[in-house]
PDB file of C-alpha atoms in Angstrom:
ATOM      1  CA  MET A   1      12.458   3.411 -10.702  1.00 84.00           C
ATOM      2  CA  GLU A   2       9.087   3.587  -9.045  1.00 92.00           C
ATOM      3  CA  ARG A   3       8.829   2.482  -5.437  1.00 93.00           C
ATOM      4  CA  ARG A   4       5.881   1.751  -3.176  1.00 96.00           C
ATOM      5  CA  GLU A   5       5.995   1.081   0.548  1.00 96.00           C
ATOM      6  CA  LEU A   6       3.983  -2.006   1.428  1.00 97.00           C
ATOM      7  CA  SER A   7       1.622  -2.587   4.350  1.00 96.00           C
ATOM      8  CA  VAL A   8       4.432  -4.335   6.256  1.00 98.00           C
ATOM      9  CA  THR A   9       6.525  -1.555   7.796  1.00 96.00           C
ATOM     10  CA  GLY A  10       9.884  -1.171   6.045  1.00 96.00           C
ATOM     11  CA  ALA A  11       9.028  -3.466   3.106  1.00 97.00           C
ATOM     12  CA  TRP A  12       8.997  -2.050  -0.437  1.00 98.00           C
ATOM     13  CA  GLU A  13       7.931  -2.900  -3.978  1.00 98.00           C
ATOM     14  CA  ILE A  14      10.286  -1.630  -6.684  1.00 97.00           C
ATOM     15  CA  THR A  15       9.271  -1.253 -10.344  1.00 96.00           C
ATOM     16  CA  PRO A  16      12.203  -0.544 -12.700  1.00 93.00           C
ATOM     17  CA  ARG A  17      12.129   1.686 -15.754  1.00 91.00           C
ATOM     18  CA  ARG A  18      12.426  -0.760 -18.641  1.00 89.00           C
ATOM     19  CA  ILE A  19      14.078   0.373 -21.874  1.00 89.00           C
ATOM     20  CA  PRO A  20      13.009  -1.765 -24.859  1.00 88.00           C
ATOM     21  CA  ASP A  21      14.569  -1.676 -28.300  1.00 89.00           C
ATOM     22  CA  ASP A  22      14.875  -3.977 -31.306  1.00 91.00           C
ATOM     23  CA  ARG A  23      17.450  -6.079 -29.461  1.00 93.00           C
ATOM     24  CA  GLY A  24      15.234  -6.758 -26.447  1.00 90.00           C
ATOM     25  CA  MET A  25      15.018  -4.880 -23.151  1.00 89.00           C
ATOM     26  CA  PHE A  26      17.301  -3.303 -20.543  1.00 92.00           C
ATOM     27  CA  HIS A  27      16.658  -2.213 -16.980  1.00 89.00           C
ATOM     28  CA  GLU A  28      18.619  -1.481 -13.824  1.00 91.00           C
ATOM     29  CA  ALA A  29      17.522  -4.014 -11.216  1.00 93.00           C
ATOM     30  CA  PHE A  30      19.326  -2.399  -8.275  1.00 95.00           C
ATOM     31  CA  THR A  31      21.229   0.832  -7.697  1.00 93.00           C
ATOM     32  CA  ASP A  32      22.744   1.993  -4.429  1.00 93.00           C
ATOM     33  CA  PRO A  33      21.585   5.637  -4.705  1.00 93.00           C
ATOM     34  CA  GLU A  34      17.964   4.652  -5.339  1.00 93.00           C
ATOM     35  CA  PHE A  35      18.030   2.106  -2.539  1.00 95.00           C
ATOM     36  CA  ARG A  36      19.387   4.682  -0.097  1.00 93.00           C
ATOM     37  CA  ARG A  37      16.742   7.192  -1.186  1.00 93.00           C
ATOM     38  CA  MET A  38      14.073   4.564  -0.572  1.00 95.00           C
ATOM     39  CA  THR A  39      15.190   3.258   2.825  1.00 94.00           C
ATOM     40  CA  GLY A  40      17.525   5.904   4.190  1.00 92.00           C
ATOM     41  CA  HIS A  41      20.379   3.432   4.551  1.00 93.00           C
ATOM     42  CA  ARG A  42      22.744   1.339   2.457  1.00 92.00           C
ATOM     43  CA  PHE A  43      22.408  -2.334   1.525  1.00 95.00           C
ATOM     44  CA  ASP A  44      25.397  -4.443   2.541  1.00 93.00           C
ATOM     45  CA  LEU A  45      25.510  -7.245  -0.013  1.00 96.00           C
ATOM     46  CA  ALA A  46      26.946 -10.416   1.538  1.00 96.00           C
ATOM     47  CA  GLN A  47      25.487 -13.231  -0.560  1.00 96.00           C
ATOM     48  CA  VAL A  48      23.396 -13.832  -3.691  1.00 97.00           C
ATOM     49  CA  ASN A  49      21.113 -16.889  -3.812  1.00 97.00           C
ATOM     50  CA  VAL A  50      19.212 -18.289  -6.792  1.00 98.00           C
ATOM     51  CA  SER A  51      16.390 -20.833  -6.620  1.00 97.00           C
ATOM     52  CA  VAL A  52      14.535 -22.478  -9.496  1.00 98.00           C
ATOM     53  CA  SER A  53      11.095 -23.890  -8.687  1.00 98.00           C
ATOM     54  CA  GLY A  54       8.486 -25.931 -10.466  1.00 97.00           C
ATOM     55  CA  GLU A  55       4.865 -24.881 -10.655  1.00 97.00           C
ATOM     56  CA  GLY A  56       3.218 -25.125  -7.230  1.00 97.00           C
ATOM     57  CA  VAL A  57       6.435 -25.033  -5.204  1.00 98.00           C
ATOM     58  CA  LEU A  58       5.993 -22.969  -2.045  1.00 98.00           C
ATOM     59  CA  ARG A  59       9.118 -21.866  -0.191  1.00 98.00           C
ATOM     60  CA  GLY A  60       8.807 -20.204   3.213  1.00 95.00           C
ATOM     61  CA  LEU A  61       7.956 -18.468   5.323  1.00 98.00           C
ATOM     62  CA  HIS A  62      11.573 -17.889   6.454  1.00 97.00           C
ATOM     63  CA  TYR A  63      13.243 -15.321   8.699  1.00 97.00           C
ATOM     64  CA  ALA A  64      16.552 -14.924  10.558  1.00 96.00           C
ATOM     65  CA  ASP A  65      17.497 -13.954  14.095  1.00 96.00           C
ATOM     66  CA  VAL A  66      18.103 -10.250  14.725  1.00 95.00           C
ATOM     67  CA  PRO A  67      20.920  -9.512  15.254  1.00 90.00           C
ATOM     68  CA  PRO A  68      22.358  -9.963  12.737  1.00 88.00           C
ATOM     69  CA  GLY A  69      19.203 -10.521  10.666  1.00 91.00           C
ATOM     70  CA  GLN A  70      19.099 -10.961   6.918  1.00 95.00           C
ATOM     71  CA  ALA A  71      17.510  -8.368   4.668  1.00 97.00           C
ATOM     72  CA  LYS A  72      16.642  -9.494   1.140  1.00 98.00           C
ATOM     73  CA  TYR A  73      16.248  -7.718  -2.186  1.00 98.00           C
ATOM     74  CA  VAL A  74      14.254 -10.225  -4.241  1.00 98.00           C
ATOM     75  CA  LEU A  75      13.869 -10.468  -8.024  1.00 97.00           C
ATOM     76  CA  CYS A  76      12.265 -12.958 -10.436  1.00 98.00           C
ATOM     77  CA  PRO A  77      14.294 -12.938 -13.697  1.00 96.00           C
ATOM     78  CA  ALA A  78      12.356 -15.895 -15.155  1.00 97.00           C
ATOM     79  CA  GLY A  79       8.850 -17.240 -14.608  1.00 97.00           C
ATOM     80  CA  THR A  80       6.252 -15.919 -12.151  1.00 98.00           C
ATOM     81  CA  VAL A  81       5.943 -16.106  -8.378  1.00 98.00           C
ATOM     82  CA  PHE A  82       3.565 -14.746  -5.773  1.00 98.00           C
ATOM     83  CA  ASP A  83       5.990 -13.233  -3.271  1.00 98.00           C
ATOM     84  CA  VAL A  84       4.911 -12.781   0.348  1.00 98.00           C
ATOM     85  CA  MET A  85       6.292 -10.886   3.350  1.00 98.00           C
ATOM     86  CA  VAL A  86       4.961 -11.350   6.886  1.00 98.00           C
ATOM     87  CA  ASP A  87       5.813  -9.098   9.814  1.00 98.00           C
ATOM     88  CA  VAL A  88       7.017 -11.389  12.617  1.00 98.00           C
ATOM     89  CA  ARG A  89       8.739  -8.617  14.623  1.00 98.00           C
ATOM     90  CA  VAL A  90       7.245  -8.694  18.118  1.00 98.00           C
ATOM     91  CA  GLY A  91       6.178  -5.147  19.006  1.00 97.00           C
ATOM     92  CA  SER A  92       5.998  -3.925  15.414  1.00 97.00           C
ATOM     93  CA  PRO A  93       2.981  -1.744  14.547  1.00 97.00           C
ATOM     94  CA  THR A  94       2.226  -4.190  11.709  1.00 98.00           C
ATOM     95  CA  PHE A  95       2.972  -7.436  13.586  1.00 98.00           C
ATOM     96  CA  GLY A  96       1.166 -10.385  11.978  1.00 97.00           C
ATOM     97  CA  GLU A  97       0.300  -8.492   8.784  1.00 98.00           C
ATOM     98  CA  TRP A  98       1.316  -9.720   5.355  1.00 98.00           C
ATOM     99  CA  ALA A  99       1.874  -8.215   1.918  1.00 98.00           C
ATOM    100  CA  GLY A 100       2.001  -9.989  -1.438  1.00 98.00           C
ATOM    101  CA  VAL A 101       3.501  -8.899  -4.755  1.00 98.00           C
ATOM    102  CA  LEU A 102       3.446 -10.691  -8.100  1.00 98.00           C
ATOM    103  CA  LEU A 103       6.997 -10.914  -9.409  1.00 98.00           C
ATOM    104  CA  ASP A 104       7.591 -11.986 -12.995  1.00 97.00           C
ATOM    105  CA  SER A 105       9.965 -11.747 -15.927  1.00 93.00           C
ATOM    106  CA  GLU A 106       7.679  -9.295 -17.739  1.00 92.00           C
ATOM    107  CA  GLU A 107       7.497  -6.328 -15.350  1.00 94.00           C
ATOM    108  CA  GLN A 108      10.710  -7.294 -13.527  1.00 95.00           C
ATOM    109  CA  LYS A 109       9.527  -5.889 -10.214  1.00 97.00           C
ATOM    110  CA  ALA A 110      11.552  -6.470  -7.059  1.00 98.00           C
ATOM    111  CA  VAL A 111      10.755  -6.391  -3.358  1.00 98.00           C
ATOM    112  CA  TYR A 112      12.835  -5.353  -0.379  1.00 98.00           C
ATOM    113  CA  VAL A 113      12.347  -7.482   2.734  1.00 98.00           C
ATOM    114  CA  PRO A 114      13.891  -5.868   5.847  1.00 97.00           C
ATOM    115  CA  GLU A 115      15.501  -7.687   8.757  1.00 96.00           C
ATOM    116  CA  GLY A 116      13.006  -9.494  10.978  1.00 97.00           C
ATOM    117  CA  VAL A 117      10.347  -9.930   8.289  1.00 98.00           C
ATOM    118  CA  ALA A 118       9.500 -13.464   7.126  1.00 98.00           C
ATOM    119  CA  HIS A 119       9.593 -14.150   3.395  1.00 98.00           C
ATOM    120  CA  GLY A 120       8.279 -16.817   1.055  1.00 98.00           C
ATOM    121  CA  PHE A 121       6.870 -17.329  -2.414  1.00 98.00           C
ATOM    122  CA  LEU A 122       4.666 -19.610  -4.506  1.00 98.00           C
ATOM    123  CA  ALA A 123       5.796 -20.489  -8.049  1.00 98.00           C
ATOM    124  CA  LEU A 124       2.972 -20.009 -10.554  1.00 98.00           C
ATOM    125  CA  GLU A 125       4.668 -21.542 -13.593  1.00 97.00           C
ATOM    126  CA  PRO A 126       7.458 -24.039 -14.302  1.00 97.00           C
ATOM    127  CA  GLN A 127      11.105 -22.992 -13.979  1.00 97.00           C
ATOM    128  CA  SER A 128      10.292 -19.901 -11.956  1.00 98.00           C
ATOM    129  CA  THR A 129      13.618 -18.404 -10.925  1.00 98.00           C
ATOM    130  CA  VAL A 130      14.061 -16.208  -7.863  1.00 98.00           C
ATOM    131  CA  MET A 131      17.230 -14.294  -7.043  1.00 98.00           C
ATOM    132  CA  TYR A 132      17.877 -13.001  -3.531  1.00 95.00           C
ATOM    133  CA  LEU A 133      20.425 -10.318  -2.734  1.00 97.00           C
ATOM    134  CA  CYS A 134      21.128 -10.927   0.968  1.00 97.00           C
ATOM    135  CA  SER A 135      22.648  -8.566   3.531  1.00 96.00           C
ATOM    136  CA  GLU A 136      24.028 -11.508   5.528  1.00 94.00           C
ATOM    137  CA  GLY A 137      25.111 -15.003   4.603  1.00 93.00           C
ATOM    138  CA  TRP A 138      23.458 -18.183   5.797  1.00 88.00           C
ATOM    139  CA  ARG A 139      24.039 -18.869   9.496  1.00 88.00           C
ATOM    140  CA  PRO A 140      23.271 -22.372  10.793  1.00 85.00           C
ATOM    141  CA  GLY A 141      20.842 -22.255  13.700  1.00 88.00           C
ATOM    142  CA  ALA A 142      19.912 -18.610  13.124  1.00 93.00           C
ATOM    143  CA  GLU A 143      17.249 -19.155  10.445  1.00 94.00           C
ATOM    144  CA  HIS A 144      13.683 -20.162  11.225  1.00 97.00           C
ATOM    145  CA  GLY A 145      10.219 -20.444   9.719  1.00 97.00           C
ATOM    146  CA  VAL A 146       6.543 -19.964  10.442  1.00 98.00           C
ATOM    147  CA  ASP A 147       3.612 -21.838   8.931  1.00 98.00           C
ATOM    148  CA  ALA A 148       2.736 -20.458   5.489  1.00 98.00           C
ATOM    149  CA  PHE A 149      -0.889 -21.528   6.070  1.00 98.00           C
ATOM    150  CA  ASP A 150      -1.216 -20.175   9.605  1.00 98.00           C
ATOM    151  CA  PRO A 151      -4.861 -19.030   9.875  1.00 97.00           C
ATOM    152  CA  HIS A 152      -3.777 -16.215  12.211  1.00 96.00           C
ATOM    153  CA  ILE A 153      -1.758 -14.712   9.338  1.00 98.00           C
ATOM    154  CA  ALA A 154      -4.212 -15.842   6.632  1.00 98.00           C
ATOM    155  CA  VAL A 155      -2.089 -15.306   3.535  1.00 98.00           C
ATOM    156  CA  ASP A 156      -4.325 -15.392   0.462  1.00 98.00           C
ATOM    157  CA  TRP A 157      -2.166 -17.726  -1.619  1.00 98.00           C
ATOM    158  CA  PRO A 158      -3.253 -18.156  -5.271  1.00 97.00           C
ATOM    159  CA  SER A 159      -5.235 -21.336  -5.869  1.00 96.00           C
ATOM    160  CA  VAL A 160      -4.521 -21.636  -9.609  1.00 96.00           C
ATOM    161  CA  ALA A 161      -1.365 -21.410 -11.707  1.00 95.00           C
ATOM    162  CA  LEU A 162      -0.911 -19.058 -14.655  1.00 93.00           C
ATOM    163  CA  ASP A 163      -2.331 -21.675 -17.025  1.00 93.00           C
ATOM    164  CA  GLY A 164      -5.524 -21.875 -14.938  1.00 94.00           C
ATOM    165  CA  THR A 165      -4.897 -25.316 -13.465  1.00 95.00           C
ATOM    166  CA  PRO A 166      -5.383 -25.877  -9.713  1.00 97.00           C
ATOM    167  CA  ILE A 167      -2.202 -25.625  -7.679  1.00 96.00           C
ATOM    168  CA  GLU A 168      -0.964 -28.569  -5.646  1.00 94.00           C
ATOM    169  CA  HIS A 169       1.474 -27.151  -3.130  1.00 96.00           C
ATOM    170  CA  VAL A 170       4.933 -28.694  -3.052  1.00 97.00           C
ATOM    171  CA  MET A 171       6.820 -27.929   0.167  1.00 98.00           C
ATOM    172  CA  SER A 172       9.805 -29.179   2.110  1.00 97.00           C
ATOM    173  CA  ASP A 173       9.136 -31.186   5.267  1.00 97.00           C
ATOM    174  CA  LYS A 174      10.739 -28.395   7.281  1.00 96.00           C
ATOM    175  CA  ASP A 175       8.351 -25.796   5.888  1.00 98.00           C
ATOM    176  CA  ARG A 176       5.299 -28.032   6.375  1.00 97.00           C
ATOM    177  CA  GLU A 177       6.238 -28.573  10.005  1.00 97.00           C
ATOM    178  CA  ALA A 178       6.964 -24.915  10.799  1.00 98.00           C
ATOM    179  CA  PRO A 179       5.193 -23.557  13.901  1.00 98.00           C
ATOM    180  CA  SER A 180       2.384 -21.048  13.884  1.00 98.00           C
ATOM    181  CA  LEU A 181       3.181 -17.386  14.478  1.00 98.00           C
ATOM    182  CA  LEU A 182       1.778 -17.467  18.004  1.00 96.00           C
ATOM    183  CA  ASP A 183       3.608 -20.690  18.880  1.00 98.00           C
ATOM    184  CA  ALA A 184       6.885 -19.205  17.635  1.00 98.00           C
ATOM    185  CA  ALA A 185       6.222 -16.086  19.704  1.00 97.00           C
ATOM    186  CA  ALA A 186       5.456 -18.135  22.819  1.00 97.00           C
ATOM    187  CA  ALA A 187       8.720 -20.037  22.344  1.00 96.00           C
ATOM    188  CA  GLY A 188      10.677 -16.766  22.154  1.00 95.00           C
ATOM    189  CA  ARG A 189      11.879 -17.442  18.608  1.00 95.00           C
ATOM    190  CA  LEU A 190      10.678 -14.264  16.918  1.00 98.00           C
ATOM    191  CA  PRO A 191      12.715 -11.098  16.322  1.00 97.00           C
ATOM    192  CA  GLN A 192      12.008  -8.106  18.563  1.00 97.00           C
ATOM    193  CA  TRP A 193      10.922  -4.827  16.983  1.00 97.00           C
ATOM    194  CA  GLU A 194      13.344  -2.759  19.063  1.00 97.00           C
ATOM    195  CA  ASP A 195      16.299  -4.875  17.904  1.00 96.00           C
ATOM    196  CA  CYS A 196      15.290  -4.383  14.260  1.00 96.00           C
ATOM    197  CA  VAL A 197      14.886  -0.628  14.735  1.00 95.00           C
ATOM    198  CA  ALA A 198      18.280  -0.389  16.438  1.00 93.00           C
ATOM    199  CA  HIS A 199      19.893  -2.286  13.573  1.00 90.00           C
ATOM    200  CA  VAL A 200      18.405   0.047  10.954  1.00 89.00           C
ATOM    201  CA  ASP A 201      19.382   3.104  13.011  1.00 90.00           C
ATOM    202  CA  ARG A 202      23.009   1.916  13.050  1.00 87.00           C
ATOM    203  CA  LEU A 203      22.907   1.487   9.281  1.00 86.00           C
ATOM    204  CA  ARG A 204      21.433   4.960   8.785  1.00 85.00           C
ATOM    205  CA  ASP A 205      24.038   6.551  11.051  1.00 80.00           C
ATOM    206  CA  SER A 206      26.859   5.041   8.988  1.00 82.00           C
ATOM    207  CA  THR A 207      25.353   5.662   5.539  1.00 76.00           C
ATOM    208  CA  PRO A 208      26.525   8.694   3.526  1.00 74.00           C
ATOM    209  CA  ARG A 209      23.733  10.982   2.440  1.00 70.00           C
ATOM    210  CA  VAL A 210      22.700  10.987  -1.223  1.00 62.00           C
ATOM    211  CA  ASP A 211      22.714  14.636  -2.282  1.00 56.00           C
ATOM    212  CA  ALA A 212      22.932  14.696  -6.070  1.00 47.00           C
ATOM    213  CA  GLU A 213      19.864  13.800  -8.093  1.00 48.00           C
ATOM    214  CA  TRP A 214      20.349  10.367  -9.603  1.00 42.00           C
ATOM    215  CA  ARG A 215      19.072   9.467 -13.058  1.00 47.00           C
ATOM    216  CA  PRO A 216      19.082   5.999 -14.639  1.00 44.00           C
ATOM    217  CA  SER A 217      21.395   5.378 -17.573  1.00 45.00           C
ATOM    218  CA  ASP A 218      20.093   4.478 -21.019  1.00 43.00           C
TER     219      ASP A 218
END
């Protein structure tokens, strides 16, 4: 696997090694040793979510209270989405910054979204399927959102779909009515950087070290 740290601190892009043959293609979407090498800590899988979206559907930007937070390892096994992470951790060196990665069924890239970072995506073709590996399950009252079109964040969302047609955004009422980043901060709803750091430190302290060199199977 190839991995690249994104401009949002603690967020990563993961590109798997794909193995094609006359039957199709194989790749390892997630492995614990590679994840620990990348982040320095384990990933505690608590829940797996799958969403299927039509062209133009925009979901997000969503984040969870820290603690406990909810880290996500996000894949797109079918279709194409523009996946976005926004740092909403008050006190973070990259607070307010965003990073975007194109996820599709061709390259099969994934992204890791750490606790305290908001996440969303825009579907660029019909039946775009996104799978989230989550470190915590859904907790009523602990999940929130910020405006995906907040000019303070200024995410550069694609304006056309893969087929070249203009995109008409389809959003839930909850997402459309989400507060701006600064309004959420003023209301005390955003995660604190020190809480996120403390959470990751606890994970690192309890994660066995990966010593042996790991190689993907064929």
